[in-house]
mmCIF file of N, CA, C and O in Angstrom:
data_model
loop_
_atom_site.group_PDB
_atom_site.id
_atom_site.type_symbol
_atom_site.label_atom_id
_atom_site.label_comp_id
_atom_site.label_asym_id
_atom_site.label_seq_id
_atom_site.Cartn_x
_atom_site.Cartn_y
_atom_site.Cartn_z
ATOM 1 N N MET A 1 180.280 -25.160 -129.446
ATOM 2 C CA MET A 1 180.139 -26.262 -128.653
ATOM 3 C C MET A 1 181.117 -26.416 -128.116
ATOM 4 O O MET A 1 182.081 -27.410 -128.694
ATOM 5 N N SER A 2 181.003 -26.519 -126.644
ATOM 6 C CA SER A 2 182.055 -27.229 -125.748
ATOM 7 C C SER A 2 181.594 -28.631 -125.389
ATOM 8 O O SER A 2 180.697 -28.638 -124.565
ATOM 9 N N THR A 3 182.495 -29.338 -126.002
ATOM 10 C CA THR A 3 181.626 -31.395 -124.998
ATOM 11 C C THR A 3 183.040 -31.345 -123.935
ATOM 12 O O THR A 3 184.191 -30.849 -123.825
ATOM 13 N N ASN A 4 182.190 -32.125 -122.619
ATOM 14 C CA ASN A 4 182.992 -32.390 -122.256
ATOM 15 C C ASN A 4 182.801 -34.070 -121.305
ATOM 16 O O ASN A 4 181.462 -34.097 -121.466
ATOM 17 N N ILE A 5 183.840 -35.267 -121.010
ATOM 18 C CA ILE A 5 183.248 -35.914 -120.341
ATOM 19 C C ILE A 5 183.772 -36.400 -118.826
ATOM 20 O O ILE A 5 185.315 -36.477 -118.979
ATOM 21 N N ASP A 6 183.454 -37.176 -118.385
ATOM 22 C CA ASP A 6 183.464 -36.877 -116.943
ATOM 23 C C ASP A 6 183.127 -38.582 -116.452
ATOM 24 O O ASP A 6 182.298 -38.958 -116.569
ATOM 25 N N PHE A 7 183.863 -39.155 -115.630
ATOM 26 C CA PHE A 7 183.136 -40.590 -114.985
ATOM 27 C C PHE A 7 182.410 -39.524 -113.575
ATOM 28 O O PHE A 7 182.974 -39.414 -112.522
ATOM 29 N N ASN A 8 181.031 -40.184 -113.457
ATOM 30 C CA ASN A 8 180.591 -39.846 -112.167
ATOM 31 C C ASN A 8 180.137 -40.770 -111.158
ATOM 32 O O ASN A 8 179.497 -42.037 -111.881
ATOM 33 N N ALA A 9 181.368 -41.256 -110.557
ATOM 34 C CA ALA A 9 181.073 -42.288 -109.463
ATOM 35 C C ALA A 9 179.584 -42.722 -108.705
ATOM 36 O O ALA A 9 179.546 -43.518 -108.464
ATOM 37 N N ASP A 10 179.405 -41.437 -108.285
ATOM 38 C CA ASP A 10 178.406 -41.784 -107.614
ATOM 39 C C ASP A 10 177.088 -42.325 -108.517
ATOM 40 O O ASP A 10 176.343 -43.385 -107.972
ATOM 41 N N GLN A 11 177.062 -41.592 -109.787
ATOM 42 C CA GLN A 11 175.475 -42.707 -110.385
ATOM 43 C C GLN A 11 176.376 -43.633 -111.732
ATOM 44 O O GLN A 11 175.888 -44.679 -111.898
ATOM 45 N N LYS A 12 177.587 -44.093 -111.438
ATOM 46 C CA LYS A 12 178.368 -45.249 -112.239
ATOM 47 C C LYS A 12 178.189 -45.602 -113.718
ATOM 48 O O LYS A 12 177.601 -45.883 -113.967
ATOM 49 N N ARG A 13 178.580 -44.029 -114.085
ATOM 50 C CA ARG A 13 178.512 -43.831 -115.484
ATOM 51 C C ARG A 13 179.529 -43.101 -115.886
ATOM 52 O O ARG A 13 180.345 -42.005 -115.186
ATOM 53 N N TYR A 14 179.606 -42.830 -117.471
ATOM 54 C CA TYR A 14 180.644 -41.733 -117.866
ATOM 55 C C TYR A 14 179.501 -40.293 -118.245
ATOM 56 O O TYR A 14 178.335 -41.137 -119.097
ATOM 57 N N GLU A 15 179.897 -39.667 -118.466
ATOM 58 C CA GLU A 15 178.877 -38.391 -118.568
ATOM 59 C C GLU A 15 179.271 -37.167 -119.527
ATOM 60 O O GLU A 15 180.504 -36.973 -119.722
ATOM 61 N N ILE A 16 178.358 -37.358 -120.746
ATOM 62 C CA ILE A 16 178.743 -36.300 -121.197
ATOM 63 C C ILE A 16 177.660 -35.321 -121.605
ATOM 64 O O ILE A 16 176.573 -34.884 -121.329
ATOM 65 N N THR A 17 178.647 -33.847 -121.709
ATOM 66 C CA THR A 17 177.805 -32.100 -121.073
ATOM 67 C C THR A 17 178.275 -31.677 -122.943
ATOM 68 O O THR A 17 179.806 -31.519 -123.218
ATOM 69 N N VAL A 18 177.112 -31.222 -122.660
ATOM 70 C CA VAL A 18 177.342 -30.159 -123.907
ATOM 71 C C VAL A 18 177.471 -28.576 -123.290
ATOM 72 O O VAL A 18 176.469 -28.604 -122.877
ATOM 73 N N ASP A 19 178.250 -28.011 -123.356
ATOM 74 C CA ASP A 19 178.085 -26.048 -122.833
ATOM 75 C C ASP A 19 177.713 -26.354 -121.612
ATOM 76 O O ASP A 19 176.508 -25.637 -121.033
ATOM 77 N N ASP A 20 177.979 -27.480 -120.500
ATOM 78 C CA ASP A 20 177.661 -27.654 -118.995
ATOM 79 C C ASP A 20 176.474 -28.691 -119.247
ATOM 80 O O ASP A 20 175.893 -28.305 -117.272
ATOM 81 N N THR A 21 175.716 -29.165 -120.115
ATOM 82 C CA THR A 21 174.132 -29.505 -119.958
ATOM 83 C C THR A 21 175.017 -30.577 -120.032
ATOM 84 O O THR A 21 175.087 -31.102 -121.231
ATOM 85 N N LEU A 22 173.858 -31.653 -119.149
ATOM 86 C CA LEU A 22 173.857 -33.133 -119.524
ATOM 87 C C LEU A 22 173.393 -33.477 -120.805
ATOM 88 O O LEU A 22 172.294 -33.232 -120.927
ATOM 89 N N ALA A 23 174.143 -34.059 -122.009
ATOM 90 C CA ALA A 23 173.624 -34.253 -122.652
ATOM 91 C C ALA A 23 173.748 -36.183 -123.304
ATOM 92 O O ALA A 23 172.650 -36.770 -124.035
ATOM 93 N N GLY A 24 174.127 -36.970 -122.372
ATOM 94 C CA GLY A 24 174.123 -38.096 -122.314
ATOM 95 C C GLY A 24 175.192 -39.111 -121.432
ATOM 96 O O GLY A 24 175.989 -38.447 -120.587
ATOM 97 N N PHE A 25 175.356 -40.054 -121.327
ATOM 98 C CA PHE A 25 175.542 -41.177 -120.226
ATOM 99 C C PHE A 25 175.722 -42.443 -121.299
ATOM 100 O O PHE A 25 175.398 -43.151 -121.628
ATOM 101 N N SER A 26 176.750 -42.890 -120.161
ATOM 102 C CA SER A 26 177.098 -44.552 -120.653
ATOM 103 C C SER A 26 176.954 -45.342 -119.130
ATOM 104 O O SER A 26 178.054 -45.000 -118.407
ATOM 105 N N GLU A 27 176.274 -45.934 -118.900
ATOM 106 C CA GLU A 27 176.369 -46.498 -117.194
ATOM 107 C C GLU A 27 177.307 -47.964 -117.784
ATOM 108 O O GLU A 27 177.312 -48.346 -118.442
ATOM 109 N N VAL A 28 178.052 -48.046 -116.596
ATOM 110 C CA VAL A 28 178.800 -49.379 -116.148
ATOM 111 C C VAL A 28 178.690 -50.025 -115.007
ATOM 112 O O VAL A 28 177.778 -49.478 -113.743
ATOM 113 N N GLN A 29 179.690 -51.030 -114.507
ATOM 114 C CA GLN A 29 179.290 -52.009 -113.747
ATOM 115 C C GLN A 29 180.891 -52.011 -113.352
ATOM 116 O O GLN A 29 181.484 -52.731 -114.598
ATOM 117 N N GLU A 30 181.395 -51.801 -112.577
ATOM 118 C CA GLU A 30 183.129 -52.508 -112.723
ATOM 119 C C GLU A 30 183.499 -53.258 -110.972
ATOM 120 O O GLU A 30 182.801 -53.442 -110.279
ATOM 121 N N THR A 31 184.171 -54.412 -111.427
ATOM 122 C CA THR A 31 185.068 -54.653 -110.701
ATOM 123 C C THR A 31 186.225 -54.541 -110.723
ATOM 124 O O THR A 31 186.948 -53.729 -111.468
ATOM 125 N N ASP A 32 187.029 -54.943 -109.943
ATOM 126 C CA ASP A 32 188.883 -54.633 -109.903
ATOM 127 C C ASP A 32 189.275 -54.988 -111.546
ATOM 128 O O ASP A 32 190.377 -54.263 -111.384
ATOM 129 N N GLU A 33 189.011 -56.455 -112.315
ATOM 130 C CA GLU A 33 189.148 -56.660 -113.341
ATOM 131 C C GLU A 33 188.690 -55.844 -114.743
ATOM 132 O O GLU A 33 188.905 -55.502 -115.843
ATOM 133 N N GLU A 34 187.332 -56.177 -114.333
ATOM 134 C CA GLU A 34 186.401 -55.321 -115.744
ATOM 135 C C GLU A 34 185.361 -54.360 -115.343
ATOM 136 O O GLU A 34 185.153 -53.635 -114.189
ATOM 137 N N VAL A 35 185.217 -53.682 -116.738
ATOM 138 C CA VAL A 35 183.991 -52.501 -116.580
ATOM 139 C C VAL A 35 183.215 -53.236 -117.612
ATOM 140 O O VAL A 35 183.308 -53.093 -118.940
ATOM 141 N N THR A 36 181.922 -53.533 -117.255
ATOM 142 C CA THR A 36 180.983 -53.679 -118.171
ATOM 143 C C THR A 36 180.279 -52.444 -118.358
ATOM 144 O O THR A 36 179.599 -51.900 -117.652
ATOM 145 N N PHE A 37 180.299 -52.235 -119.577
ATOM 146 C CA PHE A 37 178.992 -51.471 -120.372
ATOM 147 C C PHE A 37 177.427 -52.115 -120.688
ATOM 148 O O PHE A 37 177.021 -52.647 -121.227
ATOM 149 N N THR A 38 176.290 -51.418 -119.698
ATOM 150 C CA THR A 38 175.072 -51.940 -119.915
ATOM 151 C C THR A 38 174.379 -50.811 -120.778
ATOM 152 O O THR A 38 173.539 -51.492 -121.004
ATOM 153 N N HIS A 39 174.983 -49.450 -120.479
ATOM 154 C CA HIS A 39 173.414 -49.090 -121.579
ATOM 155 C C HIS A 39 174.121 -47.617 -121.849
ATOM 156 O O HIS A 39 175.177 -47.280 -121.190
ATOM 157 N N THR A 40 173.757 -47.077 -122.999
ATOM 158 C CA THR A 40 174.244 -45.494 -123.259
ATOM 159 C C THR A 40 173.389 -44.896 -123.894
ATOM 160 O O THR A 40 172.558 -45.592 -124.814
ATOM 161 N N VAL A 41 172.969 -43.544 -123.612
ATOM 162 C CA VAL A 41 172.008 -43.003 -124.527
ATOM 163 C C VAL A 41 172.595 -41.653 -124.738
ATOM 164 O O VAL A 41 173.236 -41.050 -123.454
ATOM 165 N N VAL A 42 172.132 -41.110 -125.848
ATOM 166 C CA VAL A 42 172.593 -39.587 -126.099
ATOM 167 C C VAL A 42 170.995 -39.039 -126.242
ATOM 168 O O VAL A 42 170.027 -39.496 -126.993
ATOM 169 N N PHE A 43 170.658 -37.886 -125.402
ATOM 170 C CA PHE A 43 169.022 -37.213 -125.135
ATOM 171 C C PHE A 43 169.097 -37.128 -126.436
ATOM 172 O O PHE A 43 170.084 -36.919 -127.539
ATOM 173 N N ASP A 44 167.424 -37.215 -126.711
ATOM 174 C CA ASP A 44 167.138 -36.453 -128.003
ATOM 175 C C ASP A 44 167.579 -35.246 -128.828
ATOM 176 O O ASP A 44 167.965 -35.013 -129.974
ATOM 177 N N GLN A 45 167.746 -34.001 -128.068
ATOM 178 C CA GLN A 45 168.386 -33.303 -128.841
ATOM 179 C C GLN A 45 169.264 -32.733 -128.763
ATOM 180 O O GLN A 45 170.105 -32.081 -129.428
ATOM 181 N N PHE A 46 169.846 -33.659 -128.609
ATOM 182 C CA PHE A 46 171.613 -33.783 -128.635
ATOM 183 C C PHE A 46 171.928 -34.819 -129.733
ATOM 184 O O PHE A 46 173.153 -35.037 -130.365
ATOM 185 N N GLU A 47 171.209 -35.694 -130.504
ATOM 186 C CA GLU A 47 171.395 -37.201 -131.094
ATOM 187 C C GLU A 47 172.414 -36.205 -132.585
ATOM 188 O O GLU A 47 171.814 -35.027 -132.923
ATOM 189 N N GLY A 48 172.532 -37.398 -133.127
ATOM 190 C CA GLY A 48 173.062 -36.820 -134.707
ATOM 191 C C GLY A 48 174.366 -35.842 -134.697
ATOM 192 O O GLY A 48 174.841 -34.829 -135.825
ATOM 193 N N LYS A 49 174.757 -36.055 -133.905
ATOM 194 C CA LYS A 49 176.589 -35.079 -133.273
ATOM 195 C C LYS A 49 177.369 -35.625 -133.340
ATOM 196 O O LYS A 49 178.606 -34.943 -133.046
ATOM 197 N N GLY A 50 177.610 -36.773 -133.216
ATOM 198 C CA GLY A 50 178.851 -37.623 -132.713
ATOM 199 C C GLY A 50 178.835 -37.517 -131.402
ATOM 200 O O GLY A 50 180.031 -38.083 -131.177
ATOM 201 N N LEU A 51 178.148 -37.648 -130.571
ATOM 202 C CA LEU A 51 178.434 -37.593 -129.199
ATOM 203 C C LEU A 51 178.599 -38.694 -128.443
ATOM 204 O O LEU A 51 179.342 -39.233 -127.173
ATOM 205 N N ALA A 52 177.454 -39.792 -129.041
ATOM 206 C CA ALA A 52 177.796 -41.001 -128.446
ATOM 207 C C ALA A 52 179.099 -41.554 -128.643
ATOM 208 O O ALA A 52 179.924 -42.407 -127.565
ATOM 209 N N GLY A 53 179.635 -41.431 -129.961
ATOM 210 C CA GLY A 53 181.134 -42.120 -130.694
ATOM 211 C C GLY A 53 182.176 -41.525 -129.349
ATOM 212 O O GLY A 53 182.875 -42.053 -128.936
ATOM 213 N N GLU A 54 182.265 -39.841 -129.195
ATOM 214 C CA GLU A 54 182.891 -39.108 -128.715
ATOM 215 C C GLU A 54 182.777 -40.096 -126.734
ATOM 216 O O GLU A 54 183.793 -40.051 -126.386
ATOM 217 N N LEU A 55 181.569 -39.815 -126.539
ATOM 218 C CA LEU A 55 181.733 -40.490 -125.424
ATOM 219 C C LEU A 55 182.365 -41.792 -124.932
ATOM 220 O O LEU A 55 182.957 -41.943 -124.106
ATOM 221 N N VAL A 56 181.833 -42.981 -125.952
ATOM 222 C CA VAL A 56 182.801 -43.819 -125.598
ATOM 223 C C VAL A 56 183.807 -43.816 -125.810
ATOM 224 O O VAL A 56 184.639 -44.903 -125.374
ATOM 225 N N THR A 57 184.818 -43.476 -126.883
ATOM 226 C CA THR A 57 186.068 -43.404 -126.894
ATOM 227 C C THR A 57 186.406 -43.059 -125.785
ATOM 228 O O THR A 57 187.711 -43.720 -125.319
ATOM 229 N N GLU A 58 186.156 -41.739 -125.500
ATOM 230 C CA GLU A 58 186.703 -41.307 -123.811
ATOM 231 C C GLU A 58 186.740 -42.205 -123.039
ATOM 232 O O GLU A 58 187.298 -42.704 -122.302
ATOM 233 N N ALA A 59 185.195 -43.199 -122.551
ATOM 234 C CA ALA A 59 185.924 -44.095 -121.988
ATOM 235 C C ALA A 59 186.211 -45.121 -121.909
ATOM 236 O O ALA A 59 186.614 -45.547 -121.044
ATOM 237 N N LEU A 60 186.238 -46.161 -123.175
ATOM 238 C CA LEU A 60 187.144 -46.989 -123.701
ATOM 239 C C LEU A 60 188.596 -46.360 -123.586
ATOM 240 O O LEU A 60 189.551 -47.190 -122.955
ATOM 241 N N ASP A 61 188.932 -45.447 -123.615
ATOM 242 C CA ASP A 61 190.177 -45.158 -123.396
ATOM 243 C C ASP A 61 190.440 -44.814 -122.037
ATOM 244 O O ASP A 61 191.774 -45.258 -121.380
ATOM 245 N N ASP A 62 189.779 -44.317 -121.022
ATOM 246 C CA ASP A 62 189.846 -44.558 -119.785
ATOM 247 C C ASP A 62 189.852 -45.814 -118.926
ATOM 248 O O ASP A 62 191.039 -46.302 -118.141
ATOM 249 N N VAL A 63 189.331 -46.603 -119.619
ATOM 250 C CA VAL A 63 189.572 -48.223 -119.335
ATOM 251 C C VAL A 63 190.737 -48.650 -119.658
ATOM 252 O O VAL A 63 191.544 -49.616 -118.602
ATOM 253 N N ARG A 64 191.169 -48.775 -120.631
ATOM 254 C CA ARG A 64 192.825 -48.986 -121.031
ATOM 255 C C ARG A 64 193.706 -48.208 -119.941
ATOM 256 O O ARG A 64 194.794 -49.296 -119.646
ATOM 257 N N VAL A 65 193.677 -47.018 -119.965
ATOM 258 C CA VAL A 65 194.546 -46.187 -119.013
ATOM 259 C C VAL A 65 194.625 -46.800 -117.177
ATOM 260 O O VAL A 65 195.501 -47.555 -116.938
ATOM 261 N N ARG A 66 193.228 -47.245 -117.170
ATOM 262 C CA ARG A 66 193.504 -47.796 -115.931
ATOM 263 C C ARG A 66 193.674 -49.606 -116.053
ATOM 264 O O ARG A 66 193.646 -50.288 -114.782
ATOM 265 N N GLY A 67 193.772 -50.119 -117.166
ATOM 266 C CA GLY A 67 194.584 -51.372 -117.280
ATOM 267 C C GLY A 67 193.412 -52.374 -116.851
ATOM 268 O O GLY A 67 193.527 -53.306 -116.564
ATOM 269 N N LYS A 68 191.986 -52.167 -117.153
ATOM 270 C CA LYS A 68 190.833 -53.111 -117.117
ATOM 271 C C LYS A 68 190.150 -53.508 -118.453
ATOM 272 O O LYS A 68 191.025 -52.909 -119.557
ATOM 273 N N LYS A 69 189.700 -54.779 -117.925
ATOM 274 C CA LYS A 69 188.921 -55.325 -119.594
ATOM 275 C C LYS A 69 187.744 -54.716 -119.936
ATOM 276 O O LYS A 69 187.190 -54.519 -118.629
ATOM 277 N N VAL A 70 186.839 -54.781 -120.920
ATOM 278 C CA VAL A 70 185.544 -54.950 -120.986
ATOM 279 C C VAL A 70 184.473 -55.638 -121.327
ATOM 280 O O VAL A 70 185.144 -56.072 -122.159
ATOM 281 N N VAL A 71 183.352 -55.675 -121.078
ATOM 282 C CA VAL A 71 182.207 -56.331 -121.334
ATOM 283 C C VAL A 71 181.312 -55.313 -122.131
ATOM 284 O O VAL A 71 180.511 -54.847 -121.295
ATOM 285 N N PRO A 72 181.280 -56.034 -123.043
ATOM 286 C CA PRO A 72 180.220 -54.764 -123.539
ATOM 287 C C PRO A 72 178.694 -55.593 -123.674
ATOM 288 O O PRO A 72 178.209 -55.838 -124.776
ATOM 289 N N ARG A 73 177.896 -55.188 -122.915
ATOM 290 C CA ARG A 73 176.496 -55.945 -122.835
ATOM 291 C C ARG A 73 175.772 -54.998 -123.299
ATOM 292 O O ARG A 73 174.690 -54.862 -124.109
ATOM 293 N N CYS A 74 176.127 -53.436 -123.194
ATOM 294 C CA CYS A 74 175.332 -52.356 -124.653
ATOM 295 C C CYS A 74 175.725 -52.614 -125.773
ATOM 296 O O CYS A 74 176.704 -52.740 -126.358
ATOM 297 N N ALA A 75 174.809 -52.671 -126.232
ATOM 298 C CA ALA A 75 174.599 -52.491 -127.743
ATOM 299 C C ALA A 75 175.348 -51.701 -128.522
ATOM 300 O O ALA A 75 175.786 -51.999 -129.766
ATOM 301 N N TYR A 76 175.283 -50.488 -128.192
ATOM 302 C CA TYR A 76 175.913 -49.699 -128.986
ATOM 303 C C TYR A 76 177.709 -49.657 -128.937
ATOM 304 O O TYR A 76 178.620 -49.646 -129.960
ATOM 305 N N VAL A 77 178.398 -50.021 -127.581
ATOM 306 C CA VAL A 77 179.411 -49.986 -127.847
ATOM 307 C C VAL A 77 179.593 -51.640 -128.009
ATOM 308 O O VAL A 77 180.938 -51.342 -128.520
ATOM 309 N N LYS A 78 179.360 -52.509 -128.097
ATOM 310 C CA LYS A 78 179.392 -53.578 -128.731
ATOM 311 C C LYS A 78 179.828 -53.577 -130.104
ATOM 312 O O LYS A 78 180.660 -53.904 -130.748
ATOM 313 N N ARG A 79 178.930 -52.681 -130.776
ATOM 314 C CA ARG A 79 178.892 -52.060 -132.471
ATOM 315 C C ARG A 79 180.438 -51.155 -132.364
ATOM 316 O O ARG A 79 180.804 -51.351 -133.565
ATOM 317 N N PHE A 80 180.494 -50.403 -131.754
ATOM 318 C CA PHE A 80 181.399 -49.257 -131.787
ATOM 319 C C PHE A 80 182.686 -50.362 -132.232
ATOM 320 O O PHE A 80 183.677 -50.038 -132.359
ATOM 321 N N ILE A 81 183.061 -51.227 -130.561
ATOM 322 C CA ILE A 81 184.443 -52.149 -131.081
ATOM 323 C C ILE A 81 184.560 -52.820 -132.074
ATOM 324 O O ILE A 81 185.459 -52.903 -132.396
ATOM 325 N N ASP A 82 183.537 -53.016 -132.482
ATOM 326 C CA ASP A 82 183.214 -53.958 -134.075
ATOM 327 C C ASP A 82 184.087 -52.706 -134.942
ATOM 328 O O ASP A 82 184.436 -53.298 -135.713
ATOM 329 N N LYS A 83 183.728 -51.764 -134.380
ATOM 330 C CA LYS A 83 183.789 -51.099 -136.152
ATOM 331 C C LYS A 83 184.935 -50.275 -135.761
ATOM 332 O O LYS A 83 185.636 -50.096 -136.436
ATOM 333 N N HIS A 84 185.721 -50.261 -134.038
ATOM 334 C CA HIS A 84 187.011 -49.760 -134.499
ATOM 335 C C HIS A 84 187.967 -50.807 -133.393
ATOM 336 O O HIS A 84 187.883 -51.103 -132.449
ATOM 337 N N PRO A 85 188.699 -51.418 -134.597
ATOM 338 C CA PRO A 85 189.493 -52.839 -133.834
ATOM 339 C C PRO A 85 190.296 -52.505 -133.596
ATOM 340 O O PRO A 85 190.826 -53.041 -132.460
ATOM 341 N N GLU A 86 190.814 -51.138 -132.959
ATOM 342 C CA GLU A 86 191.920 -50.470 -131.932
ATOM 343 C C GLU A 86 191.529 -50.723 -130.436
ATOM 344 O O GLU A 86 192.173 -50.692 -129.973
ATOM 345 N N TYR A 87 190.332 -51.058 -130.638
ATOM 346 C CA TYR A 87 189.499 -51.137 -128.648
ATOM 347 C C TYR A 87 189.592 -52.697 -128.513
ATOM 348 O O TYR A 87 189.034 -53.388 -127.647
ATOM 349 N N ALA A 88 189.615 -53.327 -129.957
ATOM 350 C CA ALA A 88 189.137 -55.365 -129.367
ATOM 351 C C ALA A 88 190.161 -55.906 -128.314
ATOM 352 O O ALA A 88 189.604 -56.542 -127.275
ATOM 353 N N ASN A 89 191.390 -55.555 -128.065
ATOM 354 C CA ASN A 89 192.222 -55.886 -127.226
ATOM 355 C C ASN A 89 191.753 -55.827 -125.750
ATOM 356 O O ASN A 89 192.523 -55.958 -124.848
ATOM 357 N N LEU A 90 190.482 -54.656 -125.559
ATOM 358 C CA LEU A 90 189.932 -54.333 -124.478
ATOM 359 C C LEU A 90 189.491 -55.559 -124.070
ATOM 360 O O LEU A 90 188.949 -55.268 -122.747
ATOM 361 N N LEU A 91 188.408 -55.864 -124.801
ATOM 362 C CA LEU A 91 187.726 -57.347 -124.786
ATOM 363 C C LEU A 91 188.066 -58.255 -123.383
ATOM 364 O O LEU A 91 189.096 -58.844 -124.243
ATOM 365 N N ALA A 92 187.172 -58.376 -122.882
ATOM 366 C CA ALA A 92 187.307 -59.335 -121.682
ATOM 367 C C ALA A 92 186.868 -60.846 -122.347
ATOM 368 O O ALA A 92 186.427 -61.470 -123.069
#
């Protein structure tokens, strides 16, 4: 199983693909200083493989590299940050 995560600027979301098939996404709204995560989805056929965690990890790492802060309106992203304190310093 080969996964890839990219930011789709047209759709305003981070997307995870498995063997070139869209498996899920995390929607965002962005300002000059913040990235607000609004909704994260992994499609049913891909659940239980850890893809949501992989997707959010890569997305948060990208936000960190770009020097922005995170607003976790998505419940999954909020729980993820609560469980991974190394991302707490990204909170707006």
